[in-house]
Coordinates of C-alpha atoms and ligand atoms in Angstrom, one line a residue:
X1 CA 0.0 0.0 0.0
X2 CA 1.5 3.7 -0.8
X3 CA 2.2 5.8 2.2
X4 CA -0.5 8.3 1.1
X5 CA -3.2 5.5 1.1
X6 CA -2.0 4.3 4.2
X7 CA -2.2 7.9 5.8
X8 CA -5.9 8.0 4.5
X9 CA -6.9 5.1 6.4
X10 CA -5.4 6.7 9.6
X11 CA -7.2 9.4 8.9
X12 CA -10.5 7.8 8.5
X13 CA -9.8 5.3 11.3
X14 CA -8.4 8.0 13.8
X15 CA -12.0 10.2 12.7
X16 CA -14.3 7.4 13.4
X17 CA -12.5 6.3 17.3
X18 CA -12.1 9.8 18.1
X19 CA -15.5 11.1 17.5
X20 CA -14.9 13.7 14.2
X21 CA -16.8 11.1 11.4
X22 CA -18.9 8.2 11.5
X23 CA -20.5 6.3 8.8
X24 CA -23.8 7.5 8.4
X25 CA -26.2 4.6 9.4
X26 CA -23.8 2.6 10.8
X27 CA -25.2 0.1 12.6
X28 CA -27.4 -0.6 10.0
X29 CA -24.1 -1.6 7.5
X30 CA -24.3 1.7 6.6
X31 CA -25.6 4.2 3.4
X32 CA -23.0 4.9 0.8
X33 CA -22.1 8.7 0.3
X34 CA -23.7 9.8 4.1
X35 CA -21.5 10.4 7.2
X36 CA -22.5 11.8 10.2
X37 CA -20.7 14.2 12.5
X38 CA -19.4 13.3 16.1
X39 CA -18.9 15.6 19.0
X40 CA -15.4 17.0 17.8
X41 CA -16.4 16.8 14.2
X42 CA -19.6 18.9 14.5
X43 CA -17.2 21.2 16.1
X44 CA -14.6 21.7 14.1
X45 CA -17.3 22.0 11.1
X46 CA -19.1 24.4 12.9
X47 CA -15.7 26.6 14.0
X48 CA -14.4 26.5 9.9
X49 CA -18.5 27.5 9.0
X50 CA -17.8 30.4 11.6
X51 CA -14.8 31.7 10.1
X52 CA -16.2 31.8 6.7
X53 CA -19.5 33.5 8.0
X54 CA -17.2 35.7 10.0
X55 CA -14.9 36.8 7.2
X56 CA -17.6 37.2 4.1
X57 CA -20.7 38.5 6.3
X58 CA -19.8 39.8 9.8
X59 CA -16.7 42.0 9.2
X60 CA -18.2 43.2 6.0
X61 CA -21.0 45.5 4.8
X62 CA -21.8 44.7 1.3
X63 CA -22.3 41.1 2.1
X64 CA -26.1 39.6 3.5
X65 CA -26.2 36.3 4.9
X66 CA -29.4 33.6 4.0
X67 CA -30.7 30.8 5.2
X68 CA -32.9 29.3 2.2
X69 CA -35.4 26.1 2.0
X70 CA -33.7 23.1 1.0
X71 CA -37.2 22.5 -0.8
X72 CA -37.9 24.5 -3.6
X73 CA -40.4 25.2 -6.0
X74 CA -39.1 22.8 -9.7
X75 CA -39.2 25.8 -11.5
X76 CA -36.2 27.2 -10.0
X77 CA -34.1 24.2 -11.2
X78 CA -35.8 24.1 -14.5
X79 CA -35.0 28.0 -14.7
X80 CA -31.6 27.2 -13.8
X81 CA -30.8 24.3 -16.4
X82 CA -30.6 21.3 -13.6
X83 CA -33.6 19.8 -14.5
X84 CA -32.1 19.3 -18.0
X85 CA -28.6 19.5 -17.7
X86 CA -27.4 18.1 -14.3
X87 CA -26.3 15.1 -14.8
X88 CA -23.0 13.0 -15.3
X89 CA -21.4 10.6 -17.7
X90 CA -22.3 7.1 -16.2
X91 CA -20.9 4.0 -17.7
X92 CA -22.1 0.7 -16.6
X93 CA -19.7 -3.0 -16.2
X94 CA -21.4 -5.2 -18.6
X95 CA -20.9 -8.1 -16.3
X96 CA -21.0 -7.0 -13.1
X97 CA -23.4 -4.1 -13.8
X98 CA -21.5 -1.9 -11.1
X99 CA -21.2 1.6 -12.2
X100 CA -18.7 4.0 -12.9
X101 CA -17.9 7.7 -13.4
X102 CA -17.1 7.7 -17.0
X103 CA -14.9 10.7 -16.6
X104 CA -13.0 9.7 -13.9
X105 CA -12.2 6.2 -15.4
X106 CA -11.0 7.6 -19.1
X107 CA -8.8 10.1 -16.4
X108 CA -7.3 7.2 -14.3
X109 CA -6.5 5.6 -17.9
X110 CA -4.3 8.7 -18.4
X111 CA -6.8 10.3 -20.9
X112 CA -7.3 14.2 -21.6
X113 CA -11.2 14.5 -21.0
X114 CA -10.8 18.6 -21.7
X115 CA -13.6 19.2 -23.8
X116 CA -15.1 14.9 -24.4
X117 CA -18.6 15.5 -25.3
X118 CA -20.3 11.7 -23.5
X119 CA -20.2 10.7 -27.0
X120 CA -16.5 11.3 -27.1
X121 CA -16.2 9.7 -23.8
X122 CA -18.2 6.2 -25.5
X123 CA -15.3 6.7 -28.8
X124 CA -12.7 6.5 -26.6
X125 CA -13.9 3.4 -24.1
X126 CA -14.0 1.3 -27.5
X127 CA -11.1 2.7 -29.1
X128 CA -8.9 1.9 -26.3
X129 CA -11.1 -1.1 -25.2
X130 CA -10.6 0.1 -21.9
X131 CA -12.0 -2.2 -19.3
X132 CA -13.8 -1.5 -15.8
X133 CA -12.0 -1.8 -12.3
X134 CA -13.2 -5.6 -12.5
X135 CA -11.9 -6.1 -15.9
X136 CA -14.9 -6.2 -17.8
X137 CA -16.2 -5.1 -20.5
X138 CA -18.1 -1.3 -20.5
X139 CA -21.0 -0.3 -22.3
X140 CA -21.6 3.2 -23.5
X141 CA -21.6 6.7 -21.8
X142 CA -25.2 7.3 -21.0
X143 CA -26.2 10.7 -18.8
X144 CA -26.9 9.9 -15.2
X145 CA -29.3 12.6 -13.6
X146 CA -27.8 13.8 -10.7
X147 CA -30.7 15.6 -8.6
X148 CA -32.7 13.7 -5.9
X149 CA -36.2 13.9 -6.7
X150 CA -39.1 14.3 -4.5
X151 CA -43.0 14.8 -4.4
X152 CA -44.6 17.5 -1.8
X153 CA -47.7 17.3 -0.6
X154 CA -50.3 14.4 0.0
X155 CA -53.0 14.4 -3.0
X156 CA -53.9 11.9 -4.8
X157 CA -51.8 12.3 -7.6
X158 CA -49.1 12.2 -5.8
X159 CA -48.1 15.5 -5.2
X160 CA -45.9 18.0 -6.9
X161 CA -42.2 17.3 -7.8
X162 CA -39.8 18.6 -5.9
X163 CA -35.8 18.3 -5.8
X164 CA -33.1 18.1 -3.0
X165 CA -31.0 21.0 -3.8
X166 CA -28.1 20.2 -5.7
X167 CA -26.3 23.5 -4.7
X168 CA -27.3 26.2 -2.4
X169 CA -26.6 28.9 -4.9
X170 CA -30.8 28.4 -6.1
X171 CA -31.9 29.6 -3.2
X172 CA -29.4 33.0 -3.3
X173 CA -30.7 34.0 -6.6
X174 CA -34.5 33.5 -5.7
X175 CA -33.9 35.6 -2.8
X176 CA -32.1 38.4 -4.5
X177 CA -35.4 40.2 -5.3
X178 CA -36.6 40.1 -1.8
X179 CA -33.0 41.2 -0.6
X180 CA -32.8 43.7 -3.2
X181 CA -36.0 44.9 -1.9
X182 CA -35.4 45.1 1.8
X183 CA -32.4 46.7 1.9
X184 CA -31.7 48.7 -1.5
X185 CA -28.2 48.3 -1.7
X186 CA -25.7 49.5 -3.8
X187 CA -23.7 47.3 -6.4
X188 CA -21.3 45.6 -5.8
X189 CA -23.5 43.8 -3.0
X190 CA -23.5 39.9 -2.1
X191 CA -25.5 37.1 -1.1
X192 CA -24.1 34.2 1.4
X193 CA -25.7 31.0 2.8
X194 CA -24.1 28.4 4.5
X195 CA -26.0 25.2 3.9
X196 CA -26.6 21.4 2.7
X197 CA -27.2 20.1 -1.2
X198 CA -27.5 16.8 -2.4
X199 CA -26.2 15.4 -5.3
X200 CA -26.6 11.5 -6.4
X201 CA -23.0 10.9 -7.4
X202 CA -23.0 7.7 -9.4
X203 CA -19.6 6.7 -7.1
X204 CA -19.5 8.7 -3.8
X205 CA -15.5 8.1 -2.5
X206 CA -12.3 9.0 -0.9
X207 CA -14.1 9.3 2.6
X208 CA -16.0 12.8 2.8
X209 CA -14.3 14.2 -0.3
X210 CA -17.0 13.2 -2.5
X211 CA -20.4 12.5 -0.9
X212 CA -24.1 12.4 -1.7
X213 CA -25.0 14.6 1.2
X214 CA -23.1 17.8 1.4
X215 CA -22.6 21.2 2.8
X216 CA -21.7 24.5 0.7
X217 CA -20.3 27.8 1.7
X218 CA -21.8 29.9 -1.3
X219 CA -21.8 33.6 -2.4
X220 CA -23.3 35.2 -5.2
X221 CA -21.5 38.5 -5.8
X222 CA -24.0 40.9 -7.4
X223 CA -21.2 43.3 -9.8
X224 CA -21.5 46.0 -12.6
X225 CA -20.5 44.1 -15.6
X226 CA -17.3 46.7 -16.5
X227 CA -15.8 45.6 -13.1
X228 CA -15.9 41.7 -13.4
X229 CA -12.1 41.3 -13.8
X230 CA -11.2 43.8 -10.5
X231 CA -13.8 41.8 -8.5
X232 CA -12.9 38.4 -10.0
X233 CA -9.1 39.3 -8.8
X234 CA -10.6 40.3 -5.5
X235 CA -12.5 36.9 -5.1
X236 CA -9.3 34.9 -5.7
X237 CA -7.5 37.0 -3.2
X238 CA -10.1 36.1 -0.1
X239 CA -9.9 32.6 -1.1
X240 CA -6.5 32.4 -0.8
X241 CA -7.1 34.7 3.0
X242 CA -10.0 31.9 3.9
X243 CA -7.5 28.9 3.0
X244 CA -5.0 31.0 5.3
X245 CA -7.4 31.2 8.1
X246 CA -8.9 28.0 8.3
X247 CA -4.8 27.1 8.7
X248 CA -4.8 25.3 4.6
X249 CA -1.1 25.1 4.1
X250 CA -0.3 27.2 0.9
X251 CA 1.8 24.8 -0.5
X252 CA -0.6 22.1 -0.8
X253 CA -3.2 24.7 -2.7
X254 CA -3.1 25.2 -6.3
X255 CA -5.4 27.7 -8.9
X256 CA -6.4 25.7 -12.0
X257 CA -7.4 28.2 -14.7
X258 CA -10.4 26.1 -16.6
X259 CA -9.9 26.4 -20.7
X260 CA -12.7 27.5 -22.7
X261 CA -13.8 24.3 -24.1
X262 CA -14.3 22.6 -20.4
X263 CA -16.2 26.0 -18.5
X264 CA -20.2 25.9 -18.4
X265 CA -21.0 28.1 -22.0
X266 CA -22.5 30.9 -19.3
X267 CA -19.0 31.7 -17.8
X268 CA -16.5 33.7 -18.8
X269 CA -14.1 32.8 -16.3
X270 CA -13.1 30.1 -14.1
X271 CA -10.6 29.1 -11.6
X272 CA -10.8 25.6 -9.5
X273 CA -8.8 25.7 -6.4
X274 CA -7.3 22.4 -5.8
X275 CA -5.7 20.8 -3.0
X276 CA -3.0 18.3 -2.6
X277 CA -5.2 15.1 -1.1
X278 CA -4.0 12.2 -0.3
X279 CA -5.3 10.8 -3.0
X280 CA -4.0 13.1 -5.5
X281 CA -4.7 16.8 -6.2
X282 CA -8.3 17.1 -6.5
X283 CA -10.6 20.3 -6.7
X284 CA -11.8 22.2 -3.2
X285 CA -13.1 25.3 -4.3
X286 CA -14.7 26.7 -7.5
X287 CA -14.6 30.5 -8.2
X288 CA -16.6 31.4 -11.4
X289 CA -17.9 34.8 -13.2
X290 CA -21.1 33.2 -14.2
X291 CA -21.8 36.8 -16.2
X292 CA -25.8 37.9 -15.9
X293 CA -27.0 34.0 -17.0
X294 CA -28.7 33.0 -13.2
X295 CA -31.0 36.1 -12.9
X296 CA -31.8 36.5 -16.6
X297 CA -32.8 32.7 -16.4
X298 CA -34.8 33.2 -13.0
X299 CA -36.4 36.9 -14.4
X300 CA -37.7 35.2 -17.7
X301 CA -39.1 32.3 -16.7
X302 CA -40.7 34.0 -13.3
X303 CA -41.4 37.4 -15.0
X304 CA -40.5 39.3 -12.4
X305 CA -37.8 41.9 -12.7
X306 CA -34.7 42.0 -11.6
X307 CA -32.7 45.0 -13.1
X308 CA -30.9 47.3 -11.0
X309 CA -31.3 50.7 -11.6
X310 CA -27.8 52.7 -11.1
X311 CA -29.2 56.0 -9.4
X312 CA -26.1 58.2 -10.6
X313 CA -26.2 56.9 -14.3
X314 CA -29.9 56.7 -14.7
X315 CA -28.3 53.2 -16.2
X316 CA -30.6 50.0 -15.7
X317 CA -29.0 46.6 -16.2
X318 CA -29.1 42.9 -14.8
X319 CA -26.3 42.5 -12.6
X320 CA -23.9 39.7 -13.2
X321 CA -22.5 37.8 -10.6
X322 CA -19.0 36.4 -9.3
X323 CA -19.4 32.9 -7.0
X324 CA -16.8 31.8 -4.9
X325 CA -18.7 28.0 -3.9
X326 CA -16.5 26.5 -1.1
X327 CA -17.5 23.0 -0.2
X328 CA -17.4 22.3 3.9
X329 CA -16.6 19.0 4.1
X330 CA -13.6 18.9 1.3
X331 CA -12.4 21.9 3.6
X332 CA -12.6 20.0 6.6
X333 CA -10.9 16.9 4.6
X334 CA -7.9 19.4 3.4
X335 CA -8.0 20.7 7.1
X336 CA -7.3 16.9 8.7
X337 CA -5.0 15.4 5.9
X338 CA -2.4 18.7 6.3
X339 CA -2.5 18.3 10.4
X340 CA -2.3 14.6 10.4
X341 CA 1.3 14.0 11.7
X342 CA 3.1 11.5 13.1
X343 CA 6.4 11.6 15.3
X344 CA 8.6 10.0 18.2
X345 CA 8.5 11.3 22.1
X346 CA 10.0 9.1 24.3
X347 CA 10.7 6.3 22.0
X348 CA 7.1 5.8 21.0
X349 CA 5.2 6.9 18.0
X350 CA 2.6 9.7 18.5
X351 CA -0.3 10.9 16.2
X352 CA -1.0 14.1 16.5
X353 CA -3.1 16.4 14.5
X354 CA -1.4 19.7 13.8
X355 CA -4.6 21.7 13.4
X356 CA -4.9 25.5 13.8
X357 CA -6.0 26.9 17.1
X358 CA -8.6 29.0 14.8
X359 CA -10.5 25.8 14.0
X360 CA -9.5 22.6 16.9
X361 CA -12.3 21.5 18.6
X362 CA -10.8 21.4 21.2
X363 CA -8.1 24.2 21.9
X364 CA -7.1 23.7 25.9
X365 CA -7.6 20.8 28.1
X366 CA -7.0 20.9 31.7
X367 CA -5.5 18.1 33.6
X368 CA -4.8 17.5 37.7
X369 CA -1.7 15.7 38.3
X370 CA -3.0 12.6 39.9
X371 CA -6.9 11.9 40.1
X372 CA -6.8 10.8 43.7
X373 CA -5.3 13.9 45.4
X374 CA -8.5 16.2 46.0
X375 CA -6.5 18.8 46.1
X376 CA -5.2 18.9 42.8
X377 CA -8.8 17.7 41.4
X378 CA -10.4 20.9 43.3
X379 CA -7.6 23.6 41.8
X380 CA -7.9 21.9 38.3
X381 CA -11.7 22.6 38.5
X382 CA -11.5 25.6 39.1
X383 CA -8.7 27.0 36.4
X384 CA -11.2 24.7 33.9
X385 CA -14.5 26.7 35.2
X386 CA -12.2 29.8 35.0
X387 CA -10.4 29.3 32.0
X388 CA -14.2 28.3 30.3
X389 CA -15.8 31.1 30.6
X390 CA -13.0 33.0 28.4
X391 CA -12.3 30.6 26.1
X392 CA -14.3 28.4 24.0
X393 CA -13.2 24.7 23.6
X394 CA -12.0 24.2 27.4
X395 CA -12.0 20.2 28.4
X396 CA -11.4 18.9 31.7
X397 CA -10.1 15.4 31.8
X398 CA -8.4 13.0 34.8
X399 CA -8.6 9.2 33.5
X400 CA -5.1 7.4 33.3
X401 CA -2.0 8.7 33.6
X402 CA -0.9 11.9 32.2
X403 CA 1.1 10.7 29.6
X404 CA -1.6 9.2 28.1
X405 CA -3.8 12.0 28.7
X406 CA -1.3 14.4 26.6
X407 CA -1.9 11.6 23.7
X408 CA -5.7 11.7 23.7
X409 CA -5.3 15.1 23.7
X410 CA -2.5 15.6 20.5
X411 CA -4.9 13.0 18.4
X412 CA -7.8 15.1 18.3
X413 CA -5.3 18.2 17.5
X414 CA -5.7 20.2 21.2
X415 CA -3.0 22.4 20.7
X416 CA -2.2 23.6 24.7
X417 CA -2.6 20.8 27.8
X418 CA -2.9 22.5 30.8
X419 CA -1.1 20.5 34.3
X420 CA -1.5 21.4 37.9
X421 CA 0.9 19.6 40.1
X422 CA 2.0 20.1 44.0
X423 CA 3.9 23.3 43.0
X424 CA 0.9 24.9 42.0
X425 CA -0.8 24.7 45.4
X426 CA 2.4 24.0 47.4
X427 CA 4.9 26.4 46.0
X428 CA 4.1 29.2 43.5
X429 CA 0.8 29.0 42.0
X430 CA 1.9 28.0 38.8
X431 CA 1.3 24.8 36.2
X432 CA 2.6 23.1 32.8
X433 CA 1.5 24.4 30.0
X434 CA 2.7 21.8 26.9
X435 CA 2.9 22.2 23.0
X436 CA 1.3 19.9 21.2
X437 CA 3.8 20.7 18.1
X438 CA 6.9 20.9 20.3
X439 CA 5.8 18.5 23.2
X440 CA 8.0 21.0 25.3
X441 CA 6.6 22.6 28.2
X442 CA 6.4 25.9 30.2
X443 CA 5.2 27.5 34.0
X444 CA 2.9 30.1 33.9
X445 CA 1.5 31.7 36.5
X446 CA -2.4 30.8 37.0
X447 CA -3.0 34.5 36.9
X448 CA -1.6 35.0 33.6
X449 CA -3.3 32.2 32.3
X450 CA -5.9 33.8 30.1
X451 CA -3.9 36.3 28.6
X452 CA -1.0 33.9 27.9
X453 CA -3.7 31.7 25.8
X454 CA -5.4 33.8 24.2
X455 CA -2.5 35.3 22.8
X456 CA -1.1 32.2 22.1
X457 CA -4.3 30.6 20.1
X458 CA -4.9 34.2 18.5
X459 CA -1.4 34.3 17.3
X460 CA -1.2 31.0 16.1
Ligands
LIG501 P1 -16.5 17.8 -8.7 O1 -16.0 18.1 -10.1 O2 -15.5 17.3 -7.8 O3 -17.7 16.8 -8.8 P2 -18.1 20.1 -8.9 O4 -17.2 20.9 -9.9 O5 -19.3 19.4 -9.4 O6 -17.1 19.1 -8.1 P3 -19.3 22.4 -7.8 O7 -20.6 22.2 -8.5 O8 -18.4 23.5 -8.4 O9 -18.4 21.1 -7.8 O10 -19.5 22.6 -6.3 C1 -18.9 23.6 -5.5 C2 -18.1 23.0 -4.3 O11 -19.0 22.1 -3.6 C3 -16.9 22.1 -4.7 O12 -15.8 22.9 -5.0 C4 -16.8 21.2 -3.5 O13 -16.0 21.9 -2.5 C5 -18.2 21.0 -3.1 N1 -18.7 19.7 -3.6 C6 -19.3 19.5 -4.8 N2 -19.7 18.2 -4.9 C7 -19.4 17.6 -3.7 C8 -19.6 16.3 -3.3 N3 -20.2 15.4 -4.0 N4 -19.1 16.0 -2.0 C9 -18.5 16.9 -1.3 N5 -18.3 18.2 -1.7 C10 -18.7 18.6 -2.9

């Protein structure tokens, strides 16, 4: 097995014990494509969720934050082209009748798919007489639809269709009347929702990297047409600041400039961010000037308008939009694969995950010396109570020996253990404060305590 496989199953294995990931449904064998979040994976989802939210709608005032129905109305995903168009190329094991990503198998055969119409994809299958995983024969490229339908409602004829989102970007663009109408503001002006889609990928893998279930960080970015390439630049730049923040190292993220032939016929420009996975470099992020083609779509087939009247110019035009669409969970992949380290303290091999203060889960942990001296137990309380309600992602923890308390606490990516042994109460009020990184430790005072972390995990 190569090292990079190997370090995937840690990863997976480490995320399952530890509480981060679980198969979704496990204990009934499971449901491909579906994980669910543990305790420190819910956390560390929601802390990289609240940096984004932080950074695109918080600290800025041109950006409005959403939260739109998953369910929506067909016509917005006939508007949009999904109904017709969302789909991949699917090509089926004549044997075994497993199914494959057409795409991805012509790619893993070492073939340039820029620009393969499906019927390209089916020429080149025969021409090569390339065989499926199980060595069979393949049959041809056929359109797989990717959008989970649904029916609303309880009449008899069933009820009205309905679709699980595919992307959360629908239910921006519906919304940027009633926006537009509540708060008049002045282009450029952006839209930003945090929130799940569903797609039915014909071969959900590589753990959460590709999923059926899924969860978006989108933003439509409402622009005067003359200024696309100034606010396309500025788009790349906060990606780039967001990879930064959630802790991405910047080595390990590449821009991908998509050619002509292989962008959607509505964009003018786009750039995939890819990151250096395990399993090869795969996209993260897709940033795309997607021109005036989503409301002009949405305005004709609703009939309502959507111009924006430029009050200085008299001008009146349909705005055209820049979206930066940031997946969660690939973030949250990139985020775990980077940290996942491995070294030697004391003669024995540690795990430890090397994550960011910015997005642990956990970011202090607070430890007595020895359980069975009370009063260690009561001072370690009370630093933990203290230190809690000034710091988020405080943990208090006594089982087993210290030792092995620091190693619980460097596998889920803690980055500062806090120690209070007889010198604290006997001799100077102060304790241990360790580096997960380093493994070294220092004494602080139990005064300084709080300003000493919070420097430390703002700084970091
Ligand atoms: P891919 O080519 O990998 O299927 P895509 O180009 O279809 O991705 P977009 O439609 O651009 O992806 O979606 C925007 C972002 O949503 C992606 O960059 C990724 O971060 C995330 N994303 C899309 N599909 C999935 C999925 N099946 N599982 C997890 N994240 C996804």
């Amino acid at each position: 097995m190569k090292p990079e496989e190997n370090k995937m199953e840690k990863i997976v294995s480490l995320c399952k014990r530890r509480g981060f990931i679980y198969p979704g449904s496990l204990i009934y064998g499971g449901l491909a494509g579906t994980f669910d979040y543990g305790p420190l994976g819910v956390t560390l989802k929601k802390n990289i969720e609240n940096i984004w939210w932080k950074m695109f709608v918080e600290n800025r005032e041109d950006i409005y934050g959403i939260d739109a129905a998953i369910l929506m109305n067909e016509k917005v995903w006939q508007a949009s082209g999904h109904v017709d168009g969302f789909s991949d190329p699917l090509v089926e094991d004549l044997k075994t009748h497993r199914r494959f990503r057409a795409d991805h198998l012509l790619e893993e055969a070492g073939v340039d798919i820029k620009g393969m119409s499906f019927d390209d994809m089916s020429k080149v299958i025969l021409e090569k007489d390339l065989k499926s995983p199980d060595g069979n024969k393949l049959g041809p490229v056929v359109n797989f639809k990717m959008m989970f339908e649904t029916r609303i409602g309880a009449d008899a004829e069933g009820g009205q269709v309905s679709y699980l989102r595919p992307e959360t970007a629908g239910g921006i663009f519906v919304n940027y009347k009633n926006v537009y109408d509540s708060f008049h503001p002045k282009l450029p002006f952006g839209i930003a929702q945090i929130g799940k889609a569903f797609r039915n990928e014909i071969a959900p893998r590589d753990f959460i990297f590709r999923v059926r279930e899924l969860e978006q960080m989108e933003i439509e970015y409402f622009i005067d047409p003359k200024n696309w390439e100034l606010e396309f630049e500025n788009w790349r730049k906060s990606i780039w600041e967001f990879a930064d923040a959630v802790g991405l190292p910047r080595e390990n993220v590449h821009e991908l400039e998509i050619p002509d032939a292989d962008r959607a016929f509505y964009s003018k420009r786009t750039i995939d961010f890819e990151f250096d996975f395990p399993f090869g470099k795969k996209e993260l992020y897709g940033l795309a000037y997607r021109t005036d083609y989503d409301l002009g779509r949405h305005s004709k087939a609703s009939g309502e308008k959507m111009e924006y009247l430029n009050e200085e110019t008299g001008e009146r035009f349909l705005p055209h939009v820049i979206e930066p669409s940031l997946g969660v969970g690939r973030t949250m992949l990139a985020i775990l694969s980077s940290a996942y380290s491995e070294d030697t303290v004391e003669g024995e091999t540690r795990v430890f995950l090397k994550l960011s203060p910015a997005v642990a889960p956990v970011k202090v942990a607070v430890f007595p010396l020895l359980k069975n001296k009370p009063e260690l137990v009561t001072k370690a309380r009370e630093i933990f109570v203290a230190l809690r309600k000034e710091i988020s992602g405080v943990v208090y923890d006594e089982s087993g020996s210290v030792g092995k308390r620091y190693r619980r606490q460097d596998e889920i990516g803690t980055p500062y253990c806090i120690t209070v042994d007889f010198d604290t109460i006997e001799k100077d009020n102060t304790v241990t404060l360790r580096d997960r990184d380093t493994a070294t430790q220092e004494r602080i005072n139990v005064d300084e305590l709080v300003k000493v972390l919070k420097n430390k995990i703002v700084l970091n």
